Structures are given as structure tokens and as C-alpha cells.
Short mmCIF file of C-alpha atoms in Angstrom, two decimals:
data_model
loop_
_atom_site.label_atom_id
_atom_site.label_comp_id
_atom_site.label_asym_id
_atom_site.label_seq_id
_atom_site.Cartn_x
_atom_site.Cartn_y
_atom_site.Cartn_z
CA GLN A 214 8.76 8.65 -11.15
CA SER A 215 6.61 8.68 -8.04
CA VAL A 216 4.39 11.49 -7.10
CA LEU A 217 5.79 11.70 -3.59
CA THR A 218 9.55 12.07 -3.33
CA GLN A 219 11.56 10.18 -0.93
CA PRO A 220 15.35 9.77 -0.50
CA PRO A 221 16.31 6.44 -2.01
CA SER A 222 18.50 5.60 1.03
CA ALA A 223 19.01 6.39 4.75
CA SER A 224 21.39 5.22 7.34
CA GLY A 225 22.27 5.20 10.95
CA THR A 226 23.96 3.50 13.70
CA PRO A 227 22.34 1.65 16.71
CA GLY A 228 20.85 4.04 19.10
CA GLN A 229 20.89 6.98 16.48
CA ARG A 230 17.83 9.07 15.54
CA VAL A 231 17.15 9.11 11.74
CA THR A 232 14.43 10.88 9.75
CA ILE A 233 13.05 10.02 6.33
CA SER A 234 11.38 12.77 4.31
CA CYS A 235 8.50 12.66 1.96
CA SER A 236 7.81 15.61 -0.37
CA GLY A 237 4.74 16.34 -2.26
CA SER A 238 2.47 19.04 -3.27
CA SER A 239 -0.70 21.01 -2.50
CA SER A 240 -2.90 18.42 -4.12
CA ASN A 241 -1.69 15.52 -1.95
CA ILE A 242 0.28 15.97 1.27
CA GLU A 243 -0.90 19.47 1.98
CA SER A 244 -4.42 18.47 1.70
CA ASN A 245 -4.57 15.00 3.01
CA PRO A 246 -3.33 12.87 5.82
CA VAL A 247 -0.09 11.02 5.36
CA ASN A 248 0.53 7.26 6.19
CA TRP A 249 3.81 5.31 6.61
CA TYR A 250 4.48 1.69 5.73
CA GLN A 251 7.31 -0.44 6.81
CA GLN A 252 8.34 -3.31 4.55
CA LEU A 253 10.87 -5.69 6.18
CA PRO A 254 13.06 -7.76 3.70
CA GLY A 255 11.04 -10.36 1.88
CA ALA A 256 7.77 -9.25 3.66
CA ALA A 257 4.51 -7.40 2.85
CA PRO A 258 4.22 -3.82 3.94
CA LYS A 259 2.96 -3.10 7.34
CA LEU A 260 1.16 0.10 8.53
CA LEU A 261 3.60 2.06 10.69
CA ILE A 262 1.87 5.52 10.95
CA TYR A 263 -1.50 6.85 9.98
CA GLY A 264 -3.12 10.18 10.02
CA ASN A 265 0.20 12.01 9.93
CA ASN A 266 1.36 11.08 13.41
CA GLN A 267 -0.90 8.17 14.85
CA ARG A 268 0.56 4.78 15.78
CA PRO A 269 -1.35 1.77 15.47
CA SER A 270 -1.34 -0.53 18.47
CA GLY A 271 1.91 -2.56 18.73
CA VAL A 272 4.14 0.11 16.89
CA PRO A 273 6.87 1.33 19.28
CA ASP A 274 6.98 4.87 20.15
CA ARG A 275 10.43 4.97 18.74
CA PHE A 276 8.47 5.71 15.50
CA SER A 277 6.89 9.14 14.92
CA GLY A 278 5.54 11.00 12.02
CA SER A 279 4.96 14.71 11.34
CA LYS A 280 3.71 16.89 8.53
CA SER A 281 4.17 20.56 7.51
CA GLY A 282 2.79 22.10 4.34
CA THR A 283 3.73 19.86 1.39
CA SER A 284 6.18 17.61 3.23
CA ALA A 285 6.11 14.93 5.90
CA SER A 286 8.73 13.09 7.84
CA LEU A 287 9.14 9.73 9.55
CA ALA A 288 11.49 9.81 12.64
CA ILE A 289 12.94 6.74 14.22
CA SER A 290 14.69 7.21 17.44
CA GLY A 291 16.82 4.63 19.31
CA LEU A 292 17.68 2.89 16.08
CA GLN A 293 17.76 -0.93 16.24
CA SER A 294 18.94 -3.51 13.68
CA GLU A 295 15.47 -4.75 13.15
CA ASP A 296 14.50 -1.39 11.86
CA GLU A 297 16.36 -2.12 8.79
CA ALA A 298 13.75 -2.03 6.09
CA ASP A 299 12.14 -0.15 3.25
CA TYR A 300 9.80 2.72 4.30
CA TYR A 301 7.00 4.19 2.20
CA CYS A 302 4.98 7.26 2.56
CA ALA A 303 1.41 7.46 1.14
CA THR A 304 -1.52 9.65 0.88
CA TRP A 305 -4.53 10.66 -1.42
CA ASP A 306 -3.90 12.78 -4.30
CA ASP A 307 -6.92 15.16 -5.14
CA SER A 308 -5.79 15.90 -8.65
CA LEU A 309 -4.99 12.30 -9.65
CA ASN A 310 -8.14 11.18 -7.61
CA GLY A 311 -6.19 8.20 -6.17
CA VAL A 312 -3.78 6.85 -3.72
CA VAL A 313 -0.18 7.78 -4.26
CA PHE A 314 3.05 6.33 -2.78
CA GLY A 315 6.53 7.70 -2.33
CA GLY A 316 9.28 5.71 -4.07
CA GLY A 317 10.53 4.24 -0.88
CA THR A 318 13.46 4.72 1.35
CA LYS A 319 15.81 1.82 2.19
CA LEU A 320 17.10 2.28 5.80
CA THR A 321 20.36 0.54 6.62
CA VAL A 322 21.42 0.21 10.28
CA LEU A 323 25.13 0.39 10.21
CA GLN B 143 -8.11 -10.50 13.50
CA VAL B 144 -8.70 -10.11 9.85
CA GLN B 145 -6.10 -11.86 7.47
CA LEU B 146 -5.97 -11.71 3.83
CA GLN B 147 -4.45 -14.23 1.36
CA GLU B 148 -3.90 -13.84 -2.35
CA SER B 149 -4.23 -16.68 -4.67
CA GLY B 150 -3.90 -17.24 -8.50
CA PRO B 151 -1.68 -18.06 -11.47
CA GLY B 152 2.06 -17.10 -10.97
CA LEU B 153 2.64 -17.08 -14.89
CA VAL B 154 0.37 -15.22 -17.30
CA LYS B 155 1.11 -14.85 -21.11
CA PRO B 156 1.49 -11.37 -22.81
CA SER B 157 -1.95 -9.95 -23.96
CA GLU B 158 -3.85 -12.34 -21.65
CA THR B 159 -5.93 -11.53 -18.43
CA LEU B 160 -4.29 -11.53 -15.06
CA SER B 161 -6.68 -12.90 -12.42
CA LEU B 162 -6.17 -12.94 -8.64
CA THR B 163 -8.49 -13.69 -5.72
CA CYS B 164 -7.93 -12.43 -2.10
CA THR B 165 -9.65 -14.60 0.62
CA VAL B 166 -10.67 -12.71 3.84
CA SER B 167 -10.69 -14.63 7.12
CA GLY B 168 -11.57 -13.36 10.59
CA GLY B 169 -14.01 -10.76 9.22
CA SER B 170 -16.54 -10.18 6.41
CA VAL B 171 -16.10 -8.35 3.02
CA ASP B 172 -19.88 -7.49 3.43
CA ILE B 173 -19.18 -4.32 5.53
CA GLY B 174 -19.74 -0.97 3.79
CA SER B 175 -17.04 0.95 5.65
CA TYR B 176 -14.16 -0.97 4.21
CA TYR B 177 -12.50 -0.50 0.91
CA TRP B 178 -11.18 -3.86 -0.52
CA SER B 179 -7.94 -2.91 -2.23
CA TRP B 180 -5.08 -4.09 -4.61
CA ILE B 181 -1.63 -2.90 -4.88
CA ARG B 182 1.34 -4.03 -6.72
CA GLN B 183 5.26 -3.84 -6.52
CA PRO B 184 7.37 -4.55 -9.44
CA PRO B 185 10.65 -6.55 -8.53
CA GLY B 186 12.94 -4.17 -6.88
CA LYS B 187 10.63 -1.20 -7.17
CA GLY B 188 8.08 0.88 -5.16
CA LEU B 189 4.47 0.31 -4.44
CA GLU B 190 1.74 1.26 -7.03
CA TRP B 191 -1.97 1.57 -6.08
CA ILE B 192 -4.27 -0.41 -8.45
CA GLY B 193 -7.69 0.28 -7.07
CA TYR B 194 -10.65 -0.68 -4.51
CA MET B 195 -14.05 -1.68 -4.22
CA TYR B 196 -16.30 -0.06 -1.64
CA ASN B 197 -19.89 0.44 -0.54
CA SER B 198 -20.81 -3.02 -1.98
CA GLY B 199 -20.40 -2.11 -5.50
CA SER B 200 -18.58 1.10 -6.10
CA THR B 201 -15.05 1.27 -7.50
CA LYS B 202 -12.19 3.52 -7.91
CA TYR B 203 -9.15 2.68 -10.00
CA ASN B 204 -5.59 4.11 -10.64
CA PRO B 205 -6.20 6.42 -13.79
CA SER B 206 -3.04 4.77 -15.35
CA LEU B 207 -4.69 1.40 -15.23
CA LYS B 208 -8.38 2.05 -15.30
CA SER B 209 -8.99 0.95 -18.85
CA ARG B 210 -7.71 -2.64 -18.00
CA VAL B 211 -8.68 -3.17 -14.30
CA THR B 212 -11.69 -4.61 -12.75
CA ILE B 213 -12.27 -5.39 -9.01
CA SER B 214 -15.16 -7.33 -7.64
CA VAL B 215 -16.33 -8.67 -4.35
CA ASP B 216 -18.01 -12.05 -3.81
CA THR B 217 -19.62 -11.91 -0.47
CA SER B 218 -20.80 -15.57 -0.65
CA LYS B 219 -17.16 -16.62 -0.74
CA ASN B 220 -15.79 -13.87 1.41
CA GLN B 221 -13.28 -12.90 -1.36
CA PHE B 222 -12.72 -10.19 -3.64
CA SER B 223 -10.86 -10.32 -7.14
CA LEU B 224 -8.55 -8.48 -9.47
CA LYS B 225 -8.69 -8.87 -13.34
CA LEU B 226 -6.20 -6.94 -15.22
CA ASN B 227 -6.38 -7.55 -18.93
CA SER B 228 -4.08 -7.10 -22.04
CA VAL B 229 -0.92 -7.71 -19.64
CA ASN B 230 2.54 -7.14 -20.74
CA ALA B 231 6.00 -7.55 -19.15
CA ALA B 232 5.62 -4.31 -17.30
CA ASP B 233 2.81 -5.84 -15.22
CA THR B 234 5.18 -8.39 -13.68
CA ALA B 235 4.92 -7.63 -9.92
CA VAL B 236 4.23 -8.90 -6.53
CA TYR B 237 0.37 -8.20 -6.11
CA TYR B 238 -0.99 -7.46 -2.68
CA CYS B 239 -4.51 -7.26 -1.47
CA ALA B 240 -5.24 -4.99 1.45
CA ARG B 241 -8.04 -3.62 3.37
CA ARG B 242 -8.41 0.20 3.36
CA VAL B 243 -9.89 1.39 6.70
CA GLY B 244 -10.33 4.48 8.55
CA GLY B 245 -12.78 7.40 9.49
CA SER B 246 -13.88 10.34 7.44
CA SER B 247 -10.52 12.31 8.13
CA TYR B 248 -8.07 9.52 7.51
CA LYS B 249 -7.88 6.15 5.65
CA TYR B 250 -5.00 3.66 5.47
CA PHE B 251 -4.22 0.08 4.27
CA ASP B 252 -4.36 -2.43 7.01
CA PRO B 253 -3.83 -5.37 6.89
CA TRP B 254 -2.17 -6.62 3.90
CA GLY B 255 -1.88 -9.96 2.29
CA GLN B 256 1.60 -11.74 2.04
CA GLY B 257 1.74 -10.96 -1.78
CA THR B 258 1.81 -13.04 -4.80
CA LEU B 259 4.25 -12.84 -7.56
CA VAL B 260 2.92 -12.79 -11.01
CA THR B 261 5.21 -13.17 -14.09
CA VAL B 262 4.12 -12.07 -17.53
CA SER B 263 5.99 -14.11 -19.98
CA SER B 264 5.43 -16.31 -22.98
#
């Protein structure tokens, strides 16, 4: 059971906009910045969003992050087939005194 | 551009110690502002933070693994290592090394190694 709660799956058609939620608590998401990682099939995770809504160099602006209270969201607009991957949210938890991850969301492009 | 590469045995017997090394290229482990980290992923499951070393000697571990984990840095080889003792089948996972970076207001894992599968079995 992960500390951060994500839907196990999400889907969309090419060109669509999809959002993935990440729910936490006052000791983690509400108090600390949220990062998102993308894990393509058979590959290592890759940083996608940091500091709630910042994109590293090279990440398309189709990807955006937001946070409100104890929840965070990742939005992907103009969905493409290569976006099919697992997505993980992560942040620091002040109570556990460590890094916590969401359980991951498998995105399928129909 | 910093790159990380894990290495170590792919098979470990129950009750023994899992030992992995992460070799850093394109940068130095001897930089105080980075946190040299280990993360694992059981087959078909999500990510679990194991711990990290920072400030050339300080460590922080996942409370659920703290009693069995040791992370160390070897600046002469530009490597850092993970030791997990008394392993069991639940420790079977892909183990990733990663660099934790960022400023005072945010931190994140980047880059990651490609990962190495460790199976615990007799």
C-alpha cells in the first residue's frame, strides 16, 4: 500500500488530454514539492516534472504538473502513442522522514 | 552529462547480503550538494526508496529497511554502494541507483541508472 494514491490505470486517444491524480496528506504533498517520473516499457524511470510544475530541459510542454492542498496532478495534452508508459508521483514525507512514491499509473494510448 | 551504472550479482541466496555498486561517469561523487541514492522496484510493482548518502558521510534510510541497509561512497573509485543484509524473496527487485539533486526548496532524482535485477532464491 503506497503512501501516495494514484489510479492504477488511465487511457486516452491520440490528441486527447489526460490527467493523472496523486493523493496524499498534510505530511507529504501539502508540505513538500511533488515530482513526476515517466517509466517507458522496459526502461528506467525518467524525471518528467519537478517542484510541482517545472519541466526539465527536453521535456515537451505537453506535460504539465499542478498541486492543490493534499493532491497533485499530471496533465498530458496532445496525447501521443509514445506517451504510453507508467507514471509515478513522488515527494518527501515529514512524518515518515523519507521519500514516498505513488503506486504508479499505467497510461494506455488507445 | 552524468551517467550511472549499477553492477553486482543477479542472484542472492536467502539470509545472505545483497551487494550492489553504482559507477558514476561524467561527474564526481565527491560533491556535497548531491545525494547518492538507491531505489528498487519489485517485478510488476511500484517504486520504493531505499535511502541515500550525502554530505560525504551522512545517510538517510527508508525506516522500513533501515535495520538492514548500508549505503557508502568510494570517492577513489567514483562509486557508491548498497548493502542489504538478511535478504528474503520479498527483496527480489530491480535496483536502481540515482542522483538526488535540487535546491533548498525542491529535490528530485535525476539521472537514474538503467537498473539491475536481483533475485533472491536458493
